[in-house]
PDB file of C-alpha atoms in Angstrom:
ATOM      1  CA  LYS A  17      85.365  83.126  99.163  1.00 86.00           C
ATOM      2  CA  GLN A  18      84.210  86.598  98.232  1.00 90.00           C
ATOM      3  CA  GLU A  19      86.285  88.264  95.541  1.00 93.00           C
ATOM      4  CA  VAL A  20      85.873  91.827  94.307  1.00 96.00           C
ATOM      5  CA  THR A  21      87.123  92.959  90.922  1.00 96.00           C
ATOM      6  CA  GLN A  22      87.334  96.429  89.425  1.00 96.00           C
ATOM      7  CA  ILE A  23      87.832  96.971  85.730  1.00 93.00           C
ATOM      8  CA  PRO A  24      89.547  98.873  84.234  1.00 92.00           C
ATOM      9  CA  ALA A  25      92.566  99.324  86.496  1.00 94.00           C
ATOM     10  CA  ALA A  26      93.140 102.771  85.003  1.00 96.00           C
ATOM     11  CA  LEU A  27      91.050 105.212  83.022  1.00 96.00           C
ATOM     12  CA  SER A  28      91.859 108.553  81.410  1.00 97.00           C
ATOM     13  CA  VAL A  29      89.111 110.865  80.152  1.00 97.00           C
ATOM     14  CA  PRO A  30      88.815 114.492  79.016  1.00 97.00           C
ATOM     15  CA  GLU A  31      87.172 116.978  81.326  1.00 97.00           C
ATOM     16  CA  GLY A  32      83.387 117.144  81.075  1.00 97.00           C
ATOM     17  CA  GLU A  33      82.869 113.542  80.087  1.00 97.00           C
ATOM     18  CA  ASN A  34      80.393 111.314  81.906  1.00 97.00           C
ATOM     19  CA  LEU A  35      81.964 108.050  82.993  1.00 96.00           C
ATOM     20  CA  VAL A  36      81.179 104.724  84.634  1.00 97.00           C
ATOM     21  CA  LEU A  37      83.401 102.704  86.944  1.00 97.00           C
ATOM     22  CA  ASN A  38      82.648  99.022  87.372  1.00 97.00           C
ATOM     23  CA  CYS A  39      82.789  96.717  90.376  1.00 98.00           C
ATOM     24  CA  SER A  40      81.900  93.031  90.394  1.00 98.00           C
ATOM     25  CA  PHE A  41      81.725  90.526  93.246  1.00 97.00           C
ATOM     26  CA  THR A  42      81.492  86.757  93.239  1.00 96.00           C
ATOM     27  CA  ASP A  43      79.085  86.134  96.144  1.00 92.00           C
ATOM     28  CA  SER A  44      75.753  87.937  95.889  1.00 90.00           C
ATOM     29  CA  ALA A  45      75.006  87.482  99.609  1.00 89.00           C
ATOM     30  CA  ILE A  46      76.290  90.898 100.661  1.00 91.00           C
ATOM     31  CA  TYR A  47      75.137  93.187 103.468  1.00 89.00           C
ATOM     32  CA  ASN A  48      76.165  96.421 101.793  1.00 91.00           C
ATOM     33  CA  LEU A  49      78.597  97.901  99.278  1.00 95.00           C
ATOM     34  CA  GLN A  50      80.651 101.030  99.768  1.00 95.00           C
ATOM     35  CA  TRP A  51      82.476 103.230  97.233  1.00 97.00           C
ATOM     36  CA  PHE A  52      85.580 105.140  98.325  1.00 96.00           C
ATOM     37  CA  ARG A  53      87.933 107.684  96.829  1.00 97.00           C
ATOM     38  CA  GLN A  54      91.664 107.699  97.598  1.00 96.00           C
ATOM     39  CA  ASP A  55      94.045 110.494  96.677  1.00 96.00           C
ATOM     40  CA  PRO A  56      97.764 109.607  96.387  1.00 92.00           C
ATOM     41  CA  GLY A  57      99.335 108.981  99.788  1.00 91.00           C
ATOM     42  CA  LYS A  58      96.072 109.657 101.611  1.00 94.00           C
ATOM     43  CA  GLY A  59      93.410 107.694 103.429  1.00 94.00           C
ATOM     44  CA  LEU A  60      90.073 106.640 101.976  1.00 95.00           C
ATOM     45  CA  THR A  61      87.090 108.984 101.731  1.00 95.00           C
ATOM     46  CA  SER A  62      83.681 107.355 101.779  1.00 93.00           C
ATOM     47  CA  LEU A  63      81.570 108.410  98.794  1.00 96.00           C
ATOM     48  CA  LEU A  64      78.452 106.285  98.851  1.00 95.00           C
ATOM     49  CA  LEU A  65      77.104 103.293 100.737  1.00 93.00           C
ATOM     50  CA  ILE A  66      74.362 101.093  99.279  1.00 93.00           C
ATOM     51  CA  GLN A  67      72.514  98.696 101.552  1.00 90.00           C
ATOM     52  CA  SER A  68      71.690  95.282 100.104  1.00 90.00           C
ATOM     53  CA  SER A  69      68.003  96.224  99.881  1.00 90.00           C
ATOM     54  CA  GLN A  70      68.716  99.338  97.819  1.00 92.00           C
ATOM     55  CA  ARG A  71      69.238  99.729  94.077  1.00 94.00           C
ATOM     56  CA  GLU A  72      71.085 103.031  93.988  1.00 95.00           C
ATOM     57  CA  GLN A  73      72.386 105.996  95.935  1.00 94.00           C
ATOM     58  CA  THR A  74      73.143 109.516  94.750  1.00 95.00           C
ATOM     59  CA  SER A  75      75.365 112.293  96.037  1.00 94.00           C
ATOM     60  CA  GLY A  76      75.875 115.345  93.877  1.00 96.00           C
ATOM     61  CA  ARG A  77      77.434 114.278  90.567  1.00 97.00           C
ATOM     62  CA  LEU A  78      77.875 110.706  91.792  1.00 97.00           C
ATOM     63  CA  ASN A  79      75.405 107.872  91.388  1.00 97.00           C
ATOM     64  CA  ALA A  80      76.073 104.323  92.513  1.00 97.00           C
ATOM     65  CA  SER A  81      73.909 101.383  91.517  1.00 97.00           C
ATOM     66  CA  LEU A  82      73.742  97.860  92.868  1.00 97.00           C
ATOM     67  CA  ASP A  83      72.544  94.676  91.165  1.00 96.00           C
ATOM     68  CA  LYS A  84      73.020  91.909  93.711  1.00 93.00           C
ATOM     69  CA  SER A  85      71.736  89.117  91.507  1.00 93.00           C
ATOM     70  CA  SER A  86      74.380  89.760  88.862  1.00 95.00           C
ATOM     71  CA  GLY A  87      77.076  90.687  91.388  1.00 96.00           C
ATOM     72  CA  ARG A  88      77.664  94.152  90.005  1.00 97.00           C
ATOM     73  CA  SER A  89      77.858  97.762  91.065  1.00 98.00           C
ATOM     74  CA  THR A  90      78.613 100.845  89.010  1.00 98.00           C
ATOM     75  CA  LEU A  91      79.724 104.312  90.018  1.00 97.00           C
ATOM     76  CA  TYR A  92      78.568 106.965  87.576  1.00 98.00           C
ATOM     77  CA  ILE A  93      80.362 110.320  87.592  1.00 98.00           C
ATOM     78  CA  ALA A  94      78.652 113.105  85.677  1.00 98.00           C
ATOM     79  CA  ALA A  95      80.491 115.994  84.041  1.00 97.00           C
ATOM     80  CA  SER A  96      83.926 114.890  85.231  1.00 97.00           C
ATOM     81  CA  GLN A  97      86.416 117.482  86.500  1.00 97.00           C
ATOM     82  CA  PRO A  98      90.208 117.375  86.989  1.00 97.00           C
ATOM     83  CA  GLY A  99      89.547 117.356  90.746  1.00 97.00           C
ATOM     84  CA  ASP A 100      87.878 113.961  90.326  1.00 98.00           C
ATOM     85  CA  SER A 101      91.278 112.442  89.521  1.00 98.00           C
ATOM     86  CA  ALA A 102      91.946 109.785  92.167  1.00 97.00           C
ATOM     87  CA  THR A 103      91.729 106.048  92.746  1.00 96.00           C
ATOM     88  CA  TYR A 104      88.203 104.753  93.298  1.00 97.00           C
ATOM     89  CA  LEU A 105      87.704 101.613  95.367  1.00 97.00           C
ATOM     90  CA  CYS A 106      84.637  99.542  95.961  1.00 97.00           C
ATOM     91  CA  ALA A 107      84.227  97.243  98.946  1.00 96.00           C
ATOM     92  CA  VAL A 108      81.567  94.748  99.970  1.00 95.00           C
ATOM     93  CA  ARG A 109      80.514  93.698 103.446  1.00 91.00           C
ATOM     94  CA  LYS A 110      79.508  90.073 103.393  1.00 79.00           C
ATOM     95  CA  GLY A 111      77.031  89.681 106.219  1.00 72.00           C
ATOM     96  CA  TYR A 112      75.724  91.327 109.364  1.00 66.00           C
ATOM     97  CA  ASN A 113      77.463  88.855 111.667  1.00 68.00           C
ATOM     98  CA  GLN A 114      80.842  89.111 109.947  1.00 69.00           C
ATOM     99  CA  GLY A 115      82.143  91.913 112.166  1.00 75.00           C
ATOM    100  CA  GLY A 116      81.707  94.574 109.523  1.00 79.00           C
ATOM    101  CA  LYS A 117      84.706  93.352 107.560  1.00 87.00           C
ATOM    102  CA  LEU A 118      85.077  94.796 104.078  1.00 91.00           C
ATOM    103  CA  ILE A 119      86.470  92.998 101.038  1.00 93.00           C
ATOM    104  CA  PHE A 120      88.086  95.490  98.662  1.00 95.00           C
ATOM    105  CA  GLY A 121      88.646  95.585  94.951  1.00 95.00           C
ATOM    106  CA  GLN A 122      92.016  96.739  93.695  1.00 94.00           C
ATOM    107  CA  GLY A 123      90.660 100.081  92.526  1.00 95.00           C
ATOM    108  CA  THR A 124      90.353 102.079  89.323  1.00 96.00           C
ATOM    109  CA  GLU A 125      92.820 104.930  88.913  1.00 96.00           C
ATOM    110  CA  LEU A 126      90.979 107.796  87.223  1.00 98.00           C
ATOM    111  CA  SER A 127      92.684 110.695  85.469  1.00 98.00           C
ATOM    112  CA  VAL A 128      90.566 113.583  84.182  1.00 98.00           C
ATOM    113  CA  LYS A 129      92.478 115.751  81.735  1.00 97.00           C
ATOM    114  CA  PRO A 130      91.719 119.496  81.483  1.00 95.00           C
TER     115      PRO A 130
ATOM    116  CA  ASP B  28      86.137 118.182 114.648  1.00 57.00           C
ATOM    117  CA  GLY B  29      85.168 114.540 114.674  1.00 65.00           C
ATOM    118  CA  GLY B  30      87.402 112.096 112.933  1.00 92.00           C
ATOM    119  CA  ILE B  31      90.116 109.474 112.946  1.00 96.00           C
ATOM    120  CA  THR B  32      93.741 110.361 113.529  1.00 97.00           C
ATOM    121  CA  GLN B  33      96.761 108.179 112.851  1.00 97.00           C
ATOM    122  CA  SER B  34     100.319 108.799 113.929  1.00 96.00           C
ATOM    123  CA  PRO B  35     103.000 109.000 112.889  1.00 96.00           C
ATOM    124  CA  LYS B  36     102.459 109.784 109.202  1.00 96.00           C
ATOM    125  CA  TYR B  37     105.803 108.189 108.296  1.00 96.00           C
ATOM    126  CA  LEU B  38     107.618 105.511 110.302  1.00 94.00           C
ATOM    127  CA  PHE B  39     110.933 103.806 109.719  1.00 92.00           C
ATOM    128  CA  ARG B  40     111.788 100.497 111.303  1.00 89.00           C
ATOM    129  CA  LYS B  41     115.067  98.688 111.578  1.00 89.00           C
ATOM    130  CA  GLU B  42     115.276  94.937 111.215  1.00 85.00           C
ATOM    131  CA  GLY B  43     114.244  93.153 114.431  1.00 86.00           C
ATOM    132  CA  GLN B  44     112.412  96.124 115.931  1.00 91.00           C
ATOM    133  CA  ASN B  45     108.827  96.258 117.081  1.00 94.00           C
ATOM    134  CA  VAL B  46     106.949  99.453 116.234  1.00 95.00           C
ATOM    135  CA  THR B  47     103.515 100.684 117.261  1.00 97.00           C
ATOM    136  CA  LEU B  48     101.126 102.645 115.068  1.00 97.00           C
ATOM    137  CA  SER B  49      98.563 104.842 116.772  1.00 98.00           C
ATOM    138  CA  CYS B  50      94.885 105.154 115.818  1.00 98.00           C
ATOM    139  CA  GLU B  51      92.452 107.384 117.709  1.00 97.00           C
ATOM    140  CA  GLN B  52      88.830 108.244 116.934  1.00 96.00           C
ATOM    141  CA  ASN B  53      86.390 110.670 118.549  1.00 94.00           C
ATOM    142  CA  LEU B  54      83.365 109.509 116.584  1.00 90.00           C
ATOM    143  CA  ASN B  55      82.067 107.306 119.402  1.00 90.00           C
ATOM    144  CA  HIS B  56      82.249 104.278 117.101  1.00 90.00           C
ATOM    145  CA  ASP B  57      82.316 100.842 118.700  1.00 89.00           C
ATOM    146  CA  ALA B  58      84.064  99.000 115.862  1.00 91.00           C
ATOM    147  CA  MET B  59      87.600  99.699 114.650  1.00 95.00           C
ATOM    148  CA  TYR B  60      89.778  98.092 111.979  1.00 95.00           C
ATOM    149  CA  TRP B  61      93.337  97.908 110.715  1.00 97.00           C
ATOM    150  CA  TYR B  62      94.066  97.378 107.028  1.00 97.00           C
ATOM    151  CA  ARG B  63      97.268  97.074 105.103  1.00 97.00           C
ATOM    152  CA  GLN B  64      97.605  98.463 101.570  1.00 96.00           C
ATOM    153  CA  ASP B  65     100.270  97.279  99.127  1.00 94.00           C
ATOM    154  CA  PRO B  66     100.644  98.477  95.535  1.00 84.00           C
ATOM    155  CA  GLY B  67      98.459  96.449  93.195  1.00 74.00           C
ATOM    156  CA  GLN B  68      96.897  94.391  96.002  1.00 77.00           C
ATOM    157  CA  GLY B  69      94.161  96.590  97.407  1.00 84.00           C
ATOM    158  CA  LEU B  70      93.429  96.662 101.140  1.00 94.00           C
ATOM    159  CA  ARG B  71      93.677  93.604 103.355  1.00 94.00           C
ATOM    160  CA  LEU B  72      92.307  93.287 106.882  1.00 94.00           C
ATOM    161  CA  ILE B  73      94.808  92.737 109.701  1.00 97.00           C
ATOM    162  CA  TYR B  74      92.735  92.936 112.905  1.00 96.00           C
ATOM    163  CA  TYR B  75      89.389  94.309 113.991  1.00 94.00           C
ATOM    164  CA  SER B  76      87.602  95.061 117.229  1.00 94.00           C
ATOM    165  CA  GLN B  77      83.862  95.394 117.735  1.00 90.00           C
ATOM    166  CA  ILE B  78      84.003  96.366 121.402  1.00 90.00           C
ATOM    167  CA  VAL B  79      86.466  97.385 124.100  1.00 93.00           C
ATOM    168  CA  ASN B  80      88.718  94.583 125.356  1.00 94.00           C
ATOM    169  CA  ASP B  81      87.825  92.335 122.438  1.00 93.00           C
ATOM    170  CA  PHE B  82      89.416  91.896 119.009  1.00 94.00           C
ATOM    171  CA  GLN B  83      89.652  89.318 116.227  1.00 94.00           C
ATOM    172  CA  LYS B  84      92.208  88.379 113.627  1.00 95.00           C
ATOM    173  CA  GLY B  85      91.652  89.400 110.052  1.00 94.00           C
ATOM    174  CA  ASP B  86      93.076  87.786 106.938  1.00 92.00           C
ATOM    175  CA  ILE B  87      96.750  88.670 107.511  1.00 95.00           C
ATOM    176  CA  ALA B  88      97.228  88.888 111.302  1.00 96.00           C
ATOM    177  CA  GLU B  89     100.559  87.029 111.508  1.00 96.00           C
ATOM    178  CA  GLY B  90     103.333  89.270 112.807  1.00 96.00           C
ATOM    179  CA  TYR B  91     100.928  91.890 114.166  1.00 97.00           C
ATOM    180  CA  SER B  92      99.287  92.513 117.540  1.00 97.00           C
ATOM    181  CA  VAL B  93      96.625  94.923 118.793  1.00 98.00           C
ATOM    182  CA  SER B  94      94.961  96.077 121.978  1.00 97.00           C
ATOM    183  CA  ARG B  95      91.620  97.777 122.673  1.00 97.00           C
ATOM    184  CA  GLU B  96      91.724  99.160 126.196  1.00 97.00           C
ATOM    185  CA  LYS B  97      89.698 102.257 125.354  1.00 96.00           C
ATOM    186  CA  LYS B  98      86.860 102.825 122.930  1.00 95.00           C
ATOM    187  CA  GLU B  99      88.738 105.675 121.274  1.00 96.00           C
ATOM    188  CA  SER B 100      92.049 103.894 120.705  1.00 98.00           C
ATOM    189  CA  PHE B 101      93.145 100.849 118.695  1.00 98.00           C
ATOM    190  CA  PRO B 102      96.965 100.712 118.426  1.00 98.00           C
ATOM    191  CA  LEU B 103      98.682  98.263 116.077  1.00 98.00           C
ATOM    192  CA  THR B 104     102.103  96.776 116.839  1.00 97.00           C
ATOM    193  CA  VAL B 105     104.173  95.486 113.957  1.00 96.00           C
ATOM    194  CA  THR B 106     106.468  92.870 115.450  1.00 94.00           C
ATOM    195  CA  SER B 107     109.806  91.550 114.238  1.00 90.00           C
ATOM    196  CA  ALA B 108     107.943  88.413 113.174  1.00 89.00           C
ATOM    197  CA  GLN B 109     106.316  90.324 110.316  1.00 90.00           C
ATOM    198  CA  LYS B 110     108.649  89.517 107.424  1.00 88.00           C
ATOM    199  CA  ASN B 111     107.553  92.162 104.961  1.00 90.00           C
ATOM    200  CA  PRO B 112     106.150  95.110 106.931  1.00 93.00           C
ATOM    201  CA  THR B 113     106.796  97.867 104.399  1.00 94.00           C
ATOM    202  CA  ALA B 114     103.313  99.100 103.451  1.00 96.00           C
ATOM    203  CA  PHE B 115     100.701 101.783 103.942  1.00 97.00           C
ATOM    204  CA  TYR B 116      98.595 101.108 107.060  1.00 98.00           C
ATOM    205  CA  LEU B 117      95.045 102.384 107.356  1.00 97.00           C
ATOM    206  CA  CYS B 118      92.832 102.486 110.417  1.00 97.00           C
ATOM    207  CA  ALA B 119      89.055 102.666 110.154  1.00 95.00           C
ATOM    208  CA  SER B 120      86.012 102.836 112.385  1.00 93.00           C
ATOM    209  CA  ARG B 121      82.379 102.041 111.696  1.00 89.00           C
ATOM    210  CA  THR B 122      79.035 103.536 112.560  1.00 77.00           C
ATOM    211  CA  GLY B 123      76.227 101.433 113.931  1.00 67.00           C
ATOM    212  CA  THR B 124      76.615  98.121 115.680  1.00 51.00           C
ATOM    213  CA  GLY B 125      72.929  97.341 115.553  1.00 47.00           C
ATOM    214  CA  GLY B 126      70.954  95.396 112.992  1.00 43.00           C
ATOM    215  CA  ALA B 127      68.859  96.264 109.996  1.00 42.00           C
ATOM    216  CA  GLY B 128      66.088  97.556 112.238  1.00 41.00           C
ATOM    217  CA  LEU B 129      67.924 100.743 113.167  1.00 43.00           C
ATOM    218  CA  ALA B 130      66.787 103.998 111.602  1.00 42.00           C
ATOM    219  CA  GLY B 131      68.864 106.761 110.070  1.00 41.00           C
ATOM    220  CA  PRO B 132      70.974 105.655 107.104  1.00 41.00           C
ATOM    221  CA  PRO B 133      73.717 105.507 106.326  1.00 51.00           C
ATOM    222  CA  TYR B 134      74.625 103.135 109.096  1.00 62.00           C
ATOM    223  CA  ASN B 135      77.403 100.595 109.128  1.00 77.00           C
ATOM    224  CA  GLU B 136      79.508 102.983 107.070  1.00 85.00           C
ATOM    225  CA  GLN B 137      83.285 102.740 107.506  1.00 89.00           C
ATOM    226  CA  PHE B 138      85.435 105.824 107.818  1.00 92.00           C
ATOM    227  CA  PHE B 139      89.196 105.861 107.403  1.00 95.00           C
ATOM    228  CA  GLY B 140      92.115 107.713 108.916  1.00 96.00           C
ATOM    229  CA  PRO B 141      94.903 109.377 106.877  1.00 96.00           C
ATOM    230  CA  GLY B 142      97.266 106.382 107.107  1.00 97.00           C
ATOM    231  CA  THR B 143     100.800 105.620 108.272  1.00 97.00           C
ATOM    232  CA  ARG B 144     103.497 104.701 105.788  1.00 96.00           C
ATOM    233  CA  LEU B 145     105.925 102.193 107.331  1.00 95.00           C
ATOM    234  CA  THR B 146     109.302 101.533 105.747  1.00 94.00           C
ATOM    235  CA  VAL B 147     111.848  98.957 106.833  1.00 89.00           C
ATOM    236  CA  LEU B 148     115.427 100.179 106.633  1.00 85.00           C
TER     237      LEU B 148
END
């Protein structure tokens, strides 16, 4: 059974710091991995999607990497800002014929202090 | 604007009542999903549908029902059989139902609605 873990559960950093959020999964046979952001009481916003054949994806100050063999993904946020404060979730899709179902980690709650 | 809408934003249910949560999308996505989010437990899949008039149970389908009569709509009914319905409910839809041969990433990306918070009185 695929399990997704995100550590730490919460992180507080000063503004301007570069930071890394971690995501690990137990079964390396994934189809893709998606990183989301969730603001309190809101839905999820898709940040980056990495296909299983890719090593990384970049969008602005965000960079996500994927190492399938070790079952790990990282989300790198450069020059953090108070507006980056939110919960970040990673989710893996197991296989093409699995209906597109995502298995989620429990999230990392990020607080960026001005 | 293209997107996913959920209504209502807040919903209160009395014991023994059935309630229906609405999810509509105008993204022309074939696949739609319902997730439940509880504090400290992440998101869990309730039901999903890959095509009109077809749907499958997710990991926690007991006490819930769905229908998919139109491509744009995937309503979720929380029945009285659901013992602990208080939660935040999220609807999602997904791009691309084809295989790895399709061009134009990102495909198979899931997009989420704003959610409905259900509280049992």
